[in-house]
PDB file of C-alpha atoms and ligand atoms in Angstrom:
ATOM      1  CA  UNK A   1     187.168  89.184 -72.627  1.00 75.00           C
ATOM      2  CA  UNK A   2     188.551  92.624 -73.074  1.00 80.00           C
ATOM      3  CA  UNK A   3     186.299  95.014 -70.997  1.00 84.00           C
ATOM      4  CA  UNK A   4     186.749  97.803 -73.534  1.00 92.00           C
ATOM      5  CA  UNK A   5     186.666  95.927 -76.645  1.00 97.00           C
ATOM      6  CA  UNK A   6     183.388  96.351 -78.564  1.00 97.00           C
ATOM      7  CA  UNK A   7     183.565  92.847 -80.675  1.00 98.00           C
ATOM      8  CA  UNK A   8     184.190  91.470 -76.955  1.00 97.00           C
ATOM      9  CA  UNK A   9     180.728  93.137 -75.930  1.00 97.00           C
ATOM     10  CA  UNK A  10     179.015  91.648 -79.153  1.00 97.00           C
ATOM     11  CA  UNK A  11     180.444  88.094 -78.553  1.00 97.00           C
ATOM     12  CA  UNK A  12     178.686  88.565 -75.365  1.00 95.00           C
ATOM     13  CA  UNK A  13     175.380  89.712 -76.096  1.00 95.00           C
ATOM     14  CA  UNK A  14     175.952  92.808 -74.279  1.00 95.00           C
ATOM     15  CA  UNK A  15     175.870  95.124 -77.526  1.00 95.00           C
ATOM     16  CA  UNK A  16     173.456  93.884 -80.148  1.00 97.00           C
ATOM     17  CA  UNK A  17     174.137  92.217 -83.272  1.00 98.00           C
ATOM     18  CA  UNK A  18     172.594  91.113 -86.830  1.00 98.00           C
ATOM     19  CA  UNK A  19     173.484  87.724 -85.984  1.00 98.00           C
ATOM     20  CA  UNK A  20     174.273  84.962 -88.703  1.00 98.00           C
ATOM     21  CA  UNK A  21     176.387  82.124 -87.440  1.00 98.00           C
ATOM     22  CA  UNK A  22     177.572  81.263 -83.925  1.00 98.00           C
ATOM     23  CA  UNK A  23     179.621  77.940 -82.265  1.00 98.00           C
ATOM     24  CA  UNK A  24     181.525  77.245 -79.338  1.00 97.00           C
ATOM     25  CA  UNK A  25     184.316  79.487 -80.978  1.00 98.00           C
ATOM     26  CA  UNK A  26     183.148  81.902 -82.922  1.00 98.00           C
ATOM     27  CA  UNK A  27     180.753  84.313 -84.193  1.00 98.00           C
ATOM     28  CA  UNK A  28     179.687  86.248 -87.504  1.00 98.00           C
ATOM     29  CA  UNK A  29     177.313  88.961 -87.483  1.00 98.00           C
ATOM     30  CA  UNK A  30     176.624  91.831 -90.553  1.00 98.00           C
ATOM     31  CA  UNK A  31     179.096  94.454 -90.414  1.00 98.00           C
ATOM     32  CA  UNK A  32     177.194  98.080 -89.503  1.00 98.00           C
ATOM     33  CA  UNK A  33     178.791  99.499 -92.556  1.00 98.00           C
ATOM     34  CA  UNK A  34     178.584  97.312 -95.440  1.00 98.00           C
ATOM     35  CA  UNK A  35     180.636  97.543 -98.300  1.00 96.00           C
ATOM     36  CA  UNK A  36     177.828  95.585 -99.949  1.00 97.00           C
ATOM     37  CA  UNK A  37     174.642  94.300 -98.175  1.00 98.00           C
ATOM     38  CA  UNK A  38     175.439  91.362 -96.464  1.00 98.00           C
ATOM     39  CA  UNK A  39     179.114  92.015 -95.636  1.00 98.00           C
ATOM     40  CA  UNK A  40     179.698  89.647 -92.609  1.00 98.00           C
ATOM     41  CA  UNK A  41     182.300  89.848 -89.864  1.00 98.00           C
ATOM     42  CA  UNK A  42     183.725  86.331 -88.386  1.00 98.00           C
ATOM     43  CA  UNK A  43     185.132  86.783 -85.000  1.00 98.00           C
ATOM     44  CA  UNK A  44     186.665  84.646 -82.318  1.00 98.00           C
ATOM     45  CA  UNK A  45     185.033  84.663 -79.473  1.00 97.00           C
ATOM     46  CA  UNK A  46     188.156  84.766 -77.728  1.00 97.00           C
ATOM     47  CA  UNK A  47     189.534  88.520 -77.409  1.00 97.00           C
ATOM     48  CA  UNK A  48     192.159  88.131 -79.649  1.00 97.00           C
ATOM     49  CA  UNK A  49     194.123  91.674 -81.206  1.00 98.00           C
ATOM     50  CA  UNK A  50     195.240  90.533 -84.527  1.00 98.00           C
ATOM     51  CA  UNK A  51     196.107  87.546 -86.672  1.00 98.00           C
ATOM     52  CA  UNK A  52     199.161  87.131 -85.022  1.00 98.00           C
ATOM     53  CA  UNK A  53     197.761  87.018 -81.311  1.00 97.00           C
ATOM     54  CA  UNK A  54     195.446  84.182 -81.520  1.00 97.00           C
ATOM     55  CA  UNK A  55     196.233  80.991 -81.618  1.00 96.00           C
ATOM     56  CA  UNK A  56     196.295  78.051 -83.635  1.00 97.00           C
ATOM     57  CA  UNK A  57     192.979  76.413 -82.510  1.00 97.00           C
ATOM     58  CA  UNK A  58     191.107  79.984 -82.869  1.00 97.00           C
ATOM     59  CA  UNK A  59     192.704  80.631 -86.524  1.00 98.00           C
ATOM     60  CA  UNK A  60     191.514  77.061 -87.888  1.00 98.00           C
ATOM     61  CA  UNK A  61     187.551  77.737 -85.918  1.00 98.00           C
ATOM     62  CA  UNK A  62     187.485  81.239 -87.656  1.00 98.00           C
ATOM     63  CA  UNK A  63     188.589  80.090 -90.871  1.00 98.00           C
ATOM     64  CA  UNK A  64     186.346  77.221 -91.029  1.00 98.00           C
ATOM     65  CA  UNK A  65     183.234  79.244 -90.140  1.00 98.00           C
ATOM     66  CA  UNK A  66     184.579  81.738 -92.984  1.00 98.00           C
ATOM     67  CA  UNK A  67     183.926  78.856 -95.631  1.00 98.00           C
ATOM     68  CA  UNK A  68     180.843  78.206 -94.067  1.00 98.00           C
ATOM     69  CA  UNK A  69     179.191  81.497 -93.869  1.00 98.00           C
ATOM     70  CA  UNK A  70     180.645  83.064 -96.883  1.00 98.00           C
ATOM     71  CA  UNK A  71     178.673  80.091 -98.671  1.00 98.00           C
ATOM     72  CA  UNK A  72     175.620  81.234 -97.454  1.00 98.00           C
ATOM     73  CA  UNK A  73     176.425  84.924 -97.701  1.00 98.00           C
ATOM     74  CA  UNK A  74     176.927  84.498-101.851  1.00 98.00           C
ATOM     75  CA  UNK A  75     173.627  82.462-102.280  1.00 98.00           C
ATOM     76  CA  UNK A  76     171.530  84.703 -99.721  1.00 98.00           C
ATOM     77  CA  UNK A  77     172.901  88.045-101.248  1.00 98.00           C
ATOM     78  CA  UNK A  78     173.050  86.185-104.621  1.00 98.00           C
ATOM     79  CA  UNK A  79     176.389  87.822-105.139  1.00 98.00           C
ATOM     80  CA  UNK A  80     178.983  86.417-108.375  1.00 98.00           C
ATOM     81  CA  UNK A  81     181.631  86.812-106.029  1.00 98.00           C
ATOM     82  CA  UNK A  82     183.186  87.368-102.532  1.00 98.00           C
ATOM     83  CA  UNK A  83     186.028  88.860-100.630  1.00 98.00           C
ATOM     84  CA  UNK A  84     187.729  87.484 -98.115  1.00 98.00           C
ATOM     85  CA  UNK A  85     190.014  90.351 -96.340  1.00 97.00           C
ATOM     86  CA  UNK A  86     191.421  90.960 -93.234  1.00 98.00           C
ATOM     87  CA  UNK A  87     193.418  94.090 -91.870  1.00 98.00           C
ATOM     88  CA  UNK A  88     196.021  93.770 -89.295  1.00 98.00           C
ATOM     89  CA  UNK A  89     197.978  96.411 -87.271  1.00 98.00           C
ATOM     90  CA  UNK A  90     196.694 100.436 -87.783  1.00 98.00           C
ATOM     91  CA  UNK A  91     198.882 100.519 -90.224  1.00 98.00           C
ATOM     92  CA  UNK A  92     196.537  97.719 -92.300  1.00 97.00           C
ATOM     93  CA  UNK A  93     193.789  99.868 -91.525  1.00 96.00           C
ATOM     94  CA  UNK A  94     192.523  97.925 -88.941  1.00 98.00           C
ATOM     95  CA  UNK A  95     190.031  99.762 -86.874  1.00 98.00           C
ATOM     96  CA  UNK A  96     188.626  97.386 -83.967  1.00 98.00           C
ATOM     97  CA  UNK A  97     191.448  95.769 -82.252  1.00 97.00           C
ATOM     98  CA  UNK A  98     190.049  91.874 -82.047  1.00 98.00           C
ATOM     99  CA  UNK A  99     190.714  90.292 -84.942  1.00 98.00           C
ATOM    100  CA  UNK A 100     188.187  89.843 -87.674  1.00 98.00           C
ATOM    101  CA  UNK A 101     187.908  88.602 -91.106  1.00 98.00           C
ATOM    102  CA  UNK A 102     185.350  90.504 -93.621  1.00 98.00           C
ATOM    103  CA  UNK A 103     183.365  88.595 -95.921  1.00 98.00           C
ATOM    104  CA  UNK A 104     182.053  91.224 -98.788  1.00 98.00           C
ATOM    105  CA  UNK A 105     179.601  89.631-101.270  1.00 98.00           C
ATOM    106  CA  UNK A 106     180.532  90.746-104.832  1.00 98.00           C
ATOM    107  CA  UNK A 107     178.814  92.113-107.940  1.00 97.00           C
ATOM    108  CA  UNK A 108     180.047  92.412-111.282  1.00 96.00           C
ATOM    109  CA  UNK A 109     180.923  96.509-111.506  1.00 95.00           C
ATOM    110  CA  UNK A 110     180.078  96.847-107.376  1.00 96.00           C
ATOM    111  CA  UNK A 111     182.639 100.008-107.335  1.00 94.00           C
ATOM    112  CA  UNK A 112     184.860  98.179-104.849  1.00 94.00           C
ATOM    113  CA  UNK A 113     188.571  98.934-105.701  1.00 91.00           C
ATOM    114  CA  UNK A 114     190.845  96.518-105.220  1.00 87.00           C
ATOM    115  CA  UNK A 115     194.732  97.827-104.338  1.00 89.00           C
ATOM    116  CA  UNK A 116     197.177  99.303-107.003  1.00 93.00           C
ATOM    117  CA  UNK A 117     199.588  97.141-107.613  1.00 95.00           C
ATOM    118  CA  UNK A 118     203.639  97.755-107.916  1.00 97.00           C
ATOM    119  CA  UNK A 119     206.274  96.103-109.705  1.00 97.00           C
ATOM    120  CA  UNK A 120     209.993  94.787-108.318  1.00 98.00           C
ATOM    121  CA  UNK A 121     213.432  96.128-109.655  1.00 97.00           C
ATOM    122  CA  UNK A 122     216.045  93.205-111.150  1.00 97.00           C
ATOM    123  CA  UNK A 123     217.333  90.916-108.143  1.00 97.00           C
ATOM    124  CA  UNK A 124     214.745  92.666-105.654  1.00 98.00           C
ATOM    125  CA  UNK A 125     212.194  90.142-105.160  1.00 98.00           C
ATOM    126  CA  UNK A 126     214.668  87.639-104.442  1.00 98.00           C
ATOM    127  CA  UNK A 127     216.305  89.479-101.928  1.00 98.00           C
ATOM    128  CA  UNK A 128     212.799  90.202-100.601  1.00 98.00           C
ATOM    129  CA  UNK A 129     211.783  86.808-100.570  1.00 98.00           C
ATOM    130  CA  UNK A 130     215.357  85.300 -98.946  1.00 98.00           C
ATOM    131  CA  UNK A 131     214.178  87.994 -96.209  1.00 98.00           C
ATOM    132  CA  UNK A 132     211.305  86.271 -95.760  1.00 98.00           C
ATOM    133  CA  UNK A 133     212.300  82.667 -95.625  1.00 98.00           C
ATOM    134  CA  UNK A 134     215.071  83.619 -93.008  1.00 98.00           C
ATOM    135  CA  UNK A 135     212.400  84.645 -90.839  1.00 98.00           C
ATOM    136  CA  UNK A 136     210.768  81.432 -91.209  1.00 98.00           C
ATOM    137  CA  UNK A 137     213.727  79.214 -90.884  1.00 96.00           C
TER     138      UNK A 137
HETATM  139  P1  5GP B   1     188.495  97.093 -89.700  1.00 77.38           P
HETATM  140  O1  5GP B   1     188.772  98.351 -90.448  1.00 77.38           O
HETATM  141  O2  5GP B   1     188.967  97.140 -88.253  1.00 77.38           O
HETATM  142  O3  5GP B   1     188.945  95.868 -90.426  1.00 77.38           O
HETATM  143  O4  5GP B   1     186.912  96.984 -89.708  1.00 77.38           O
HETATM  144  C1  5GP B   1     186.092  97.180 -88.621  1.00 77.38           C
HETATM  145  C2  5GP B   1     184.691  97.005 -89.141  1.00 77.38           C
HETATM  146  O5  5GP B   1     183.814  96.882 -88.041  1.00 77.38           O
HETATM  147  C3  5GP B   1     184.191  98.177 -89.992  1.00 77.38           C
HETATM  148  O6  5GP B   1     183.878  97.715 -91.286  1.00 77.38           O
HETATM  149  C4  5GP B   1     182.972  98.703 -89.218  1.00 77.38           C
HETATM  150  O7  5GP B   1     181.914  99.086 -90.057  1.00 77.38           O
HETATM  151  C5  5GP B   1     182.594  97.529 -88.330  1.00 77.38           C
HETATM  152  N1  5GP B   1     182.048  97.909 -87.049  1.00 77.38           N
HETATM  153  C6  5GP B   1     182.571  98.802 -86.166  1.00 77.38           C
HETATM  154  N2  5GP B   1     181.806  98.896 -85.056  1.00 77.38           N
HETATM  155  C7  5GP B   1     180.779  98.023 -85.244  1.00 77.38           C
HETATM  156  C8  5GP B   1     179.650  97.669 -84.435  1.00 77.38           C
HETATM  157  O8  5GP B   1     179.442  98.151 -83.338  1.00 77.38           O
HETATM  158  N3  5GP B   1     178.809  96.722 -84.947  1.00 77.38           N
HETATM  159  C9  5GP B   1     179.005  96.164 -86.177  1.00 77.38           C
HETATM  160  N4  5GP B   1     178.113  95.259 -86.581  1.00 77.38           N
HETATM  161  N5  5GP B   1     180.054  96.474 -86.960  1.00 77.38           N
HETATM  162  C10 5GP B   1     180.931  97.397 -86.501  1.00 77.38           C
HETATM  163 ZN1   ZN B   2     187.688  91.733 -77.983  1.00 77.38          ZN
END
């Protein structure tokens, strides 16, 4: 528990919530500005900053309650589609700083942009990719 970390204070009870799912591990609750109604947050319970600070366990609990609750989200909402996103790092645009993963119910012509896309010079998405795999090995 991070004192000053609002998700922290939800995952406790100590700020309310619109509730929708909770385990041992994790919790998902409506986001206070939706995107589209019924745009759910899943959290670890466990203060956690980013993808990249929690660990394995946490990742597999929050992405298994993701399948479960974005389920319900699509028929409840009775949305065509959904997003899964998740920001990481200021620079993503992340906001609150314990991780969460945003489940935004979908409608055909919603207004929701998704990003602009770029394209790679000759012989740079190799190189980019090599970059990547190094990292990895
Ligand atoms: P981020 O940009 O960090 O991925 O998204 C943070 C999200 O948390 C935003 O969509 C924002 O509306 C939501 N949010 C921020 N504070 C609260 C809060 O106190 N309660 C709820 N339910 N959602 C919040
Ligand atoms: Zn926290």
């Amino acid at each position: 528990m991070d004192e000053d970390c609002i998700f922290c204070k939800i995952a406790k009870g100590d700020i309310p919530s619109a509730k929708v799912y909770e385990d041992e591990n994790t919790l998902a609750f409506l986001d206070i500005g939706p995107v589209n109604k019924g745009h759910t947050l899943v959290i670890p319970k466990r203060h956690s900053e980013t993808l990249l600070h929690m660990d394995e366990r946490d990742a597999c609990h929050v992405m298994k309650t993701v399948q479960l609750v974005a389920d319900a989200v699509k028929k409840a909402t009775k949305a065509e589609g959904f997003n899964v996103l998740m920001s990481n790092f200021k620079a993503a645009g992340q906001v609150v700083p314990h991780a969460h993963i945003h489940i935004i119910p979908r409608f055909p012509n919603d207004g929701f942009k998704h990003w602009e896309q770029s394209n790679y010079e000759e012989g740079e998405m190799e190189e980019v990719a090599s970059k990547i795999t190094d990292e990895l090995s």
